[in-house]
Amino acid sequence: MRGLSALRAGFTLTEMLVVVALLAAFAVIAVPLLSAPDPARVELAAAELVQALRYARSEAERTGTPHGLRVDAAGGTAQMFRLDTAAVPPARDFAVYHPVDRQLFALDFAADSATRDVQIAAAAFSFAAACAEARDIVFDASGTPLCADPAGVAVTSATIDLTDGRSQRRVAVAAVTGRVTVQ
């Protein structure tokens, strides 16, 4: 009798097929939910971009040295710089460090796991006159957004659009005041 009960300890083919079918059904439901875009990623990316722009503005006001942000929509990056106005044309010094983690102040949405699906859909900076580098926005000592070269050319509008394919956020810089908002 002991030998017969040992044979019945396994699973039948029907039981195994039912378990595999249930696991497959759960996988079909769960996998798309895990890989779906998360609107919080776009919100986080927008918050990081706002922080970078506000920090550039506050550093310009605090130090009296123009600070700015170079936005590369194709690469999905934004990098902070200090503007050396003594050089002709003005030189950008990208050795600006984040106040908290003491790393170079640069945003790379694709490389950051929290914002990996977020792209910069567009970065549109318009100026009152021709600007040599239209992907840079610079704040002067009074916090006014300007063109880096030639100096003193005012920003008329500045927007950066972020998306993950489903959600969108626009970061805007006000022309005269330099106020940074998320729309």
PDB file of C-alpha atoms in Angstrom:
ATOM      1  CA  MET A   1       0.000   0.000   0.000  1.00  0.00           C
ATOM      2  CA  ARG A   2       2.813   2.366   0.707  1.00  0.00           C
ATOM      3  CA  GLY A   3       4.022   2.075  -2.911  1.00  0.00           C
ATOM      4  CA  LEU A   4       0.626   3.046  -4.341  1.00  0.00           C
ATOM      5  CA  SER A   5       0.333   6.256  -2.278  1.00  0.00           C
ATOM      6  CA  ALA A   6       3.807   7.315  -3.426  1.00  0.00           C
ATOM      7  CA  LEU A   7       2.691   7.049  -7.050  1.00  0.00           C
ATOM      8  CA  ARG A   8      -0.306   9.321  -6.423  1.00  0.00           C
ATOM      9  CA  ALA A   9       1.878  12.132  -4.967  1.00  0.00           C
ATOM     10  CA  GLY A  10       2.509  13.740  -8.401  1.00  0.00           C
ATOM     11  CA  PHE A  11       0.311  15.979 -10.570  1.00  0.00           C
ATOM     12  CA  THR A  12      -1.715  14.876 -13.549  1.00  0.00           C
ATOM     13  CA  LEU A  13      -1.201  16.348 -16.996  1.00  0.00           C
ATOM     14  CA  THR A  14      -4.583  18.076 -16.747  1.00  0.00           C
ATOM     15  CA  GLU A  15      -3.650  19.760 -13.482  1.00  0.00           C
ATOM     16  CA  MET A  16      -0.360  20.978 -14.943  1.00  0.00           C
ATOM     17  CA  LEU A  17      -2.113  22.389 -18.034  1.00  0.00           C
ATOM     18  CA  VAL A  18      -4.608  24.277 -15.852  1.00  0.00           C
ATOM     19  CA  VAL A  19      -1.794  25.844 -13.791  1.00  0.00           C
ATOM     20  CA  VAL A  20       0.175  26.848 -16.917  1.00  0.00           C
ATOM     21  CA  ALA A  21      -2.965  28.344 -18.483  1.00  0.00           C
ATOM     22  CA  LEU A  22      -3.659  30.391 -15.336  1.00  0.00           C
ATOM     23  CA  LEU A  23      -0.070  31.660 -15.226  1.00  0.00           C
ATOM     24  CA  ALA A  24      -0.256  32.630 -18.906  1.00  0.00           C
ATOM     25  CA  ALA A  25      -3.517  34.519 -18.302  1.00  0.00           C
ATOM     26  CA  PHE A  26      -1.966  36.459 -15.395  1.00  0.00           C
ATOM     27  CA  ALA A  27       1.103  37.279 -17.512  1.00  0.00           C
ATOM     28  CA  VAL A  28      -1.066  38.625 -20.345  1.00  0.00           C
ATOM     29  CA  ILE A  29      -2.738  40.972 -17.863  1.00  0.00           C
ATOM     30  CA  ALA A  30       0.314  41.975 -15.807  1.00  0.00           C
ATOM     31  CA  VAL A  31       3.022  42.598 -18.427  1.00  0.00           C
ATOM     32  CA  PRO A  32       1.289  45.501 -20.231  1.00  0.00           C
ATOM     33  CA  LEU A  33       0.522  47.143 -16.878  1.00  0.00           C
ATOM     34  CA  LEU A  34       4.172  46.969 -15.838  1.00  0.00           C
ATOM     35  CA  SER A  35       5.463  48.449 -19.084  1.00  0.00           C
ATOM     36  CA  ALA A  36       2.791  51.126 -19.566  1.00  0.00           C
ATOM     37  CA  PRO A  37       3.978  54.764 -19.461  1.00  0.00           C
ATOM     38  CA  ASP A  38       3.633  56.336 -16.041  1.00  0.00           C
ATOM     39  CA  PRO A  39       2.340  59.936 -15.967  1.00  0.00           C
ATOM     40  CA  ALA A  40       4.367  60.475 -12.798  1.00  0.00           C
ATOM     41  CA  ARG A  41       7.556  60.164 -14.895  1.00  0.00           C
ATOM     42  CA  VAL A  42       6.615  63.224 -16.949  1.00  0.00           C
ATOM     43  CA  GLU A  43       5.696  65.123 -13.778  1.00  0.00           C
ATOM     44  CA  LEU A  44       9.075  64.241 -12.225  1.00  0.00           C
ATOM     45  CA  ALA A  45      10.975  65.246 -15.379  1.00  0.00           C
ATOM     46  CA  ALA A  46       9.104  68.567 -15.493  1.00  0.00           C
ATOM     47  CA  ALA A  47       9.882  69.178 -11.809  1.00  0.00           C
ATOM     48  CA  GLU A  48      13.588  68.461 -12.407  1.00  0.00           C
ATOM     49  CA  LEU A  49      13.654  70.828 -15.386  1.00  0.00           C
ATOM     50  CA  VAL A  50      11.910  73.559 -13.397  1.00  0.00           C
ATOM     51  CA  GLN A  51      14.420  73.070 -10.583  1.00  0.00           C
ATOM     52  CA  ALA A  52      17.332  73.400 -13.023  1.00  0.00           C
ATOM     53  CA  LEU A  53      15.965  76.595 -14.586  1.00  0.00           C
ATOM     54  CA  ARG A  54      15.191  78.138 -11.201  1.00  0.00           C
ATOM     55  CA  TYR A  55      18.633  77.216  -9.908  1.00  0.00           C
ATOM     56  CA  ALA A  56      20.302  78.824 -12.956  1.00  0.00           C
ATOM     57  CA  ARG A  57      18.245  81.956 -12.375  1.00  0.00           C
ATOM     58  CA  SER A  58      19.007  82.099  -8.649  1.00  0.00           C
ATOM     59  CA  GLU A  59      22.737  81.507  -9.207  1.00  0.00           C
ATOM     60  CA  ALA A  60      22.808  84.348 -11.734  1.00  0.00           C
ATOM     61  CA  GLU A  61      21.106  86.644  -9.241  1.00  0.00           C
ATOM     62  CA  ARG A  62      23.265  85.468  -6.317  1.00  0.00           C
ATOM     63  CA  THR A  63      26.660  85.646  -8.049  1.00  0.00           C
ATOM     64  CA  GLY A  64      26.023  88.396 -10.599  1.00  0.00           C
ATOM     65  CA  THR A  65      27.372  86.014 -13.277  1.00  0.00           C
ATOM     66  CA  PRO A  66      24.995  84.898 -16.039  1.00  0.00           C
ATOM     67  CA  HIS A  67      23.947  81.249 -15.725  1.00  0.00           C
ATOM     68  CA  GLY A  68      21.926  79.273 -18.200  1.00  0.00           C
ATOM     69  CA  LEU A  69      20.673  75.966 -19.450  1.00  0.00           C
ATOM     70  CA  ARG A  70      21.459  74.280 -22.765  1.00  0.00           C
ATOM     71  CA  VAL A  71      18.563  72.078 -23.868  1.00  0.00           C
ATOM     72  CA  ASP A  72      19.231  69.308 -26.382  1.00  0.00           C
ATOM     73  CA  ALA A  73      15.832  68.002 -27.460  1.00  0.00           C
ATOM     74  CA  ALA A  74      17.293  65.313 -29.731  1.00  0.00           C
ATOM     75  CA  GLY A  75      19.493  63.926 -26.972  1.00  0.00           C
ATOM     76  CA  GLY A  76      16.932  64.388 -24.202  1.00  0.00           C
ATOM     77  CA  THR A  77      19.371  66.328 -22.039  1.00  0.00           C
ATOM     78  CA  ALA A  78      19.665  69.693 -20.334  1.00  0.00           C
ATOM     79  CA  GLN A  79      22.965  70.972 -19.005  1.00  0.00           C
ATOM     80  CA  MET A  80      23.622  73.975 -16.799  1.00  0.00           C
ATOM     81  CA  PHE A  81      26.443  76.409 -17.526  1.00  0.00           C
ATOM     82  CA  ARG A  82      28.041  79.606 -16.299  1.00  0.00           C
ATOM     83  CA  LEU A  83      28.607  82.251 -18.966  1.00  0.00           C
ATOM     84  CA  ASP A  84      32.032  83.881 -19.195  1.00  0.00           C
ATOM     85  CA  THR A  85      31.152  87.286 -20.674  1.00  0.00           C
ATOM     86  CA  ALA A  86      34.813  88.400 -20.717  1.00  0.00           C
ATOM     87  CA  ALA A  87      35.458  86.064 -23.674  1.00  0.00           C
ATOM     88  CA  VAL A  88      34.391  87.039 -27.192  1.00  0.00           C
ATOM     89  CA  PRO A  89      32.126  85.309 -28.074  1.00  0.00           C
ATOM     90  CA  PRO A  90      30.974  84.515 -24.533  1.00  0.00           C
ATOM     91  CA  ALA A  91      32.210  81.086 -23.404  1.00  0.00           C
ATOM     92  CA  ARG A  92      30.057  78.526 -21.630  1.00  0.00           C
ATOM     93  CA  ASP A  93      31.561  76.807 -18.590  1.00  0.00           C
ATOM     94  CA  PHE A  94      29.621  73.593 -17.972  1.00  0.00           C
ATOM     95  CA  ALA A  95      31.393  72.927 -14.647  1.00  0.00           C
ATOM     96  CA  VAL A  96      28.368  73.902 -12.561  1.00  0.00           C
ATOM     97  CA  TYR A  97      27.622  71.500  -9.729  1.00  0.00           C
ATOM     98  CA  HIS A  98      24.289  70.445  -8.266  1.00  0.00           C
ATOM     99  CA  PRO A  99      23.870  71.929  -4.771  1.00  0.00           C
ATOM    100  CA  VAL A 100      22.774  68.611  -3.215  1.00  0.00           C
ATOM    101  CA  ASP A 101      24.687  65.744  -4.817  1.00  0.00           C
ATOM    102  CA  ARG A 102      27.731  67.826  -5.902  1.00  0.00           C
ATOM    103  CA  GLN A 103      27.714  66.250  -9.375  1.00  0.00           C
ATOM    104  CA  LEU A 104      27.731  68.238 -12.616  1.00  0.00           C
ATOM    105  CA  PHE A 105      24.298  69.782 -13.000  1.00  0.00           C
ATOM    106  CA  ALA A 106      22.995  67.896 -16.007  1.00  0.00           C
ATOM    107  CA  LEU A 107      19.674  66.196 -16.701  1.00  0.00           C
ATOM    108  CA  ASP A 108      19.573  63.087 -18.876  1.00  0.00           C
ATOM    109  CA  PHE A 109      16.026  61.758 -18.858  1.00  0.00           C
ATOM    110  CA  ALA A 110      16.847  58.549 -20.775  1.00  0.00           C
ATOM    111  CA  ALA A 111      19.656  57.576 -18.384  1.00  0.00           C
ATOM    112  CA  ASP A 112      17.620  58.189 -15.215  1.00  0.00           C
ATOM    113  CA  SER A 113      15.468  55.181 -14.279  1.00  0.00           C
ATOM    114  CA  ALA A 114      12.783  57.447 -12.795  1.00  0.00           C
ATOM    115  CA  THR A 115      12.347  59.362 -16.101  1.00  0.00           C
ATOM    116  CA  ARG A 116      13.572  56.815 -18.665  1.00  0.00           C
ATOM    117  CA  ASP A 117      10.550  56.994 -20.996  1.00  0.00           C
ATOM    118  CA  VAL A 118      10.382  60.791 -21.024  1.00  0.00           C
ATOM    119  CA  GLN A 119      11.569  62.713 -24.060  1.00  0.00           C
ATOM    120  CA  ILE A 120      11.995  66.391 -24.751  1.00  0.00           C
ATOM    121  CA  ALA A 121       9.458  66.745 -27.550  1.00  0.00           C
ATOM    122  CA  ALA A 122      10.402  70.346 -28.302  1.00  0.00           C
ATOM    123  CA  ALA A 123      12.436  73.211 -26.922  1.00  0.00           C
ATOM    124  CA  ALA A 124      11.382  76.528 -28.440  1.00  0.00           C
ATOM    125  CA  PHE A 125      13.280  79.649 -27.419  1.00  0.00           C
ATOM    126  CA  SER A 126      12.396  82.841 -29.295  1.00  0.00           C
ATOM    127  CA  PHE A 127      14.415  86.035 -29.017  1.00  0.00           C
ATOM    128  CA  ALA A 128      13.779  89.697 -29.852  1.00  0.00           C
ATOM    129  CA  ALA A 129      16.669  89.539 -32.372  1.00  0.00           C
ATOM    130  CA  ALA A 130      18.973  86.918 -33.866  1.00  0.00           C
ATOM    131  CA  CYS A 131      20.628  84.644 -31.309  1.00  0.00           C
ATOM    132  CA  ALA A 132      23.744  82.617 -32.136  1.00  0.00           C
ATOM    133  CA  GLU A 133      22.758  79.653 -29.957  1.00  0.00           C
ATOM    134  CA  ALA A 134      18.989  79.194 -29.909  1.00  0.00           C
ATOM    135  CA  ARG A 135      19.094  76.122 -27.650  1.00  0.00           C
ATOM    136  CA  ASP A 136      20.518  78.102 -24.709  1.00  0.00           C
ATOM    137  CA  ILE A 137      18.605  80.244 -22.277  1.00  0.00           C
ATOM    138  CA  VAL A 138      20.643  82.505 -19.985  1.00  0.00           C
ATOM    139  CA  PHE A 139      19.612  84.497 -16.912  1.00  0.00           C
ATOM    140  CA  ASP A 140      21.386  87.765 -16.116  1.00  0.00           C
ATOM    141  CA  ALA A 141      22.080  89.201 -12.645  1.00  0.00           C
ATOM    142  CA  SER A 142      18.506  90.499 -12.395  1.00  0.00           C
ATOM    143  CA  GLY A 143      17.008  87.100 -13.357  1.00  0.00           C
ATOM    144  CA  THR A 144      15.911  88.202 -16.825  1.00  0.00           C
ATOM    145  CA  PRO A 145      16.117  85.496 -19.504  1.00  0.00           C
ATOM    146  CA  LEU A 146      18.350  86.459 -22.430  1.00  0.00           C
ATOM    147  CA  CYS A 147      20.340  85.164 -25.369  1.00  0.00           C
ATOM    148  CA  ALA A 148      23.976  84.364 -24.577  1.00  0.00           C
ATOM    149  CA  ASP A 149      25.406  85.727 -27.822  1.00  0.00           C
ATOM    150  CA  PRO A 150      24.840  88.546 -28.520  1.00  0.00           C
ATOM    151  CA  ALA A 151      24.394  89.563 -24.900  1.00  0.00           C
ATOM    152  CA  GLY A 152      21.321  91.543 -23.982  1.00  0.00           C
ATOM    153  CA  VAL A 153      18.937  90.136 -26.597  1.00  0.00           C
ATOM    154  CA  ALA A 154      15.706  89.457 -24.722  1.00  0.00           C
ATOM    155  CA  VAL A 155      13.785  86.203 -24.724  1.00  0.00           C
ATOM    156  CA  THR A 156      10.279  86.715 -26.113  1.00  0.00           C
ATOM    157  CA  SER A 157       9.083  83.185 -25.328  1.00  0.00           C
ATOM    158  CA  ALA A 158      10.635  79.999 -23.980  1.00  0.00           C
ATOM    159  CA  THR A 159       8.923  76.630 -23.692  1.00  0.00           C
ATOM    160  CA  ILE A 160      10.136  73.057 -23.276  1.00  0.00           C
ATOM    161  CA  ASP A 161       7.664  70.228 -23.969  1.00  0.00           C
ATOM    162  CA  LEU A 162       8.096  66.862 -22.249  1.00  0.00           C
ATOM    163  CA  THR A 163       6.233  63.658 -23.135  1.00  0.00           C
ATOM    164  CA  ASP A 164       6.242  59.916 -22.554  1.00  0.00           C
ATOM    165  CA  GLY A 165       3.901  59.200 -25.460  1.00  0.00           C
ATOM    166  CA  ARG A 166       0.712  59.540 -23.402  1.00  0.00           C
ATOM    167  CA  SER A 167       1.258  62.373 -20.940  1.00  0.00           C
ATOM    168  CA  GLN A 168       2.620  65.826 -21.683  1.00  0.00           C
ATOM    169  CA  ARG A 169       3.917  68.765 -19.684  1.00  0.00           C
ATOM    170  CA  ARG A 170       5.182  72.139 -20.823  1.00  0.00           C
ATOM    171  CA  VAL A 171       7.756  74.106 -18.868  1.00  0.00           C
ATOM    172  CA  ALA A 172       7.622  77.823 -19.655  1.00  0.00           C
ATOM    173  CA  VAL A 173       9.920  80.718 -18.812  1.00  0.00           C
ATOM    174  CA  ALA A 174       8.272  84.154 -18.683  1.00  0.00           C
ATOM    175  CA  ALA A 175       9.925  86.668 -20.997  1.00  0.00           C
ATOM    176  CA  VAL A 176      10.664  89.618 -18.713  1.00  0.00           C
ATOM    177  CA  THR A 177      10.527  88.190 -15.201  1.00  0.00           C
ATOM    178  CA  GLY A 178      12.161  84.801 -15.835  1.00  0.00           C
ATOM    179  CA  ARG A 179       9.419  83.104 -13.820  1.00  0.00           C
ATOM    180  CA  VAL A 180       9.436  79.333 -14.465  1.00  0.00           C
ATOM    181  CA  THR A 181       6.121  77.435 -14.488  1.00  0.00           C
ATOM    182  CA  VAL A 182       4.711  74.052 -15.500  1.00  0.00           C
ATOM    183  CA  GLN A 183       1.652  74.077 -17.727  1.00  0.00           C
TER     184      GLN A 183
END
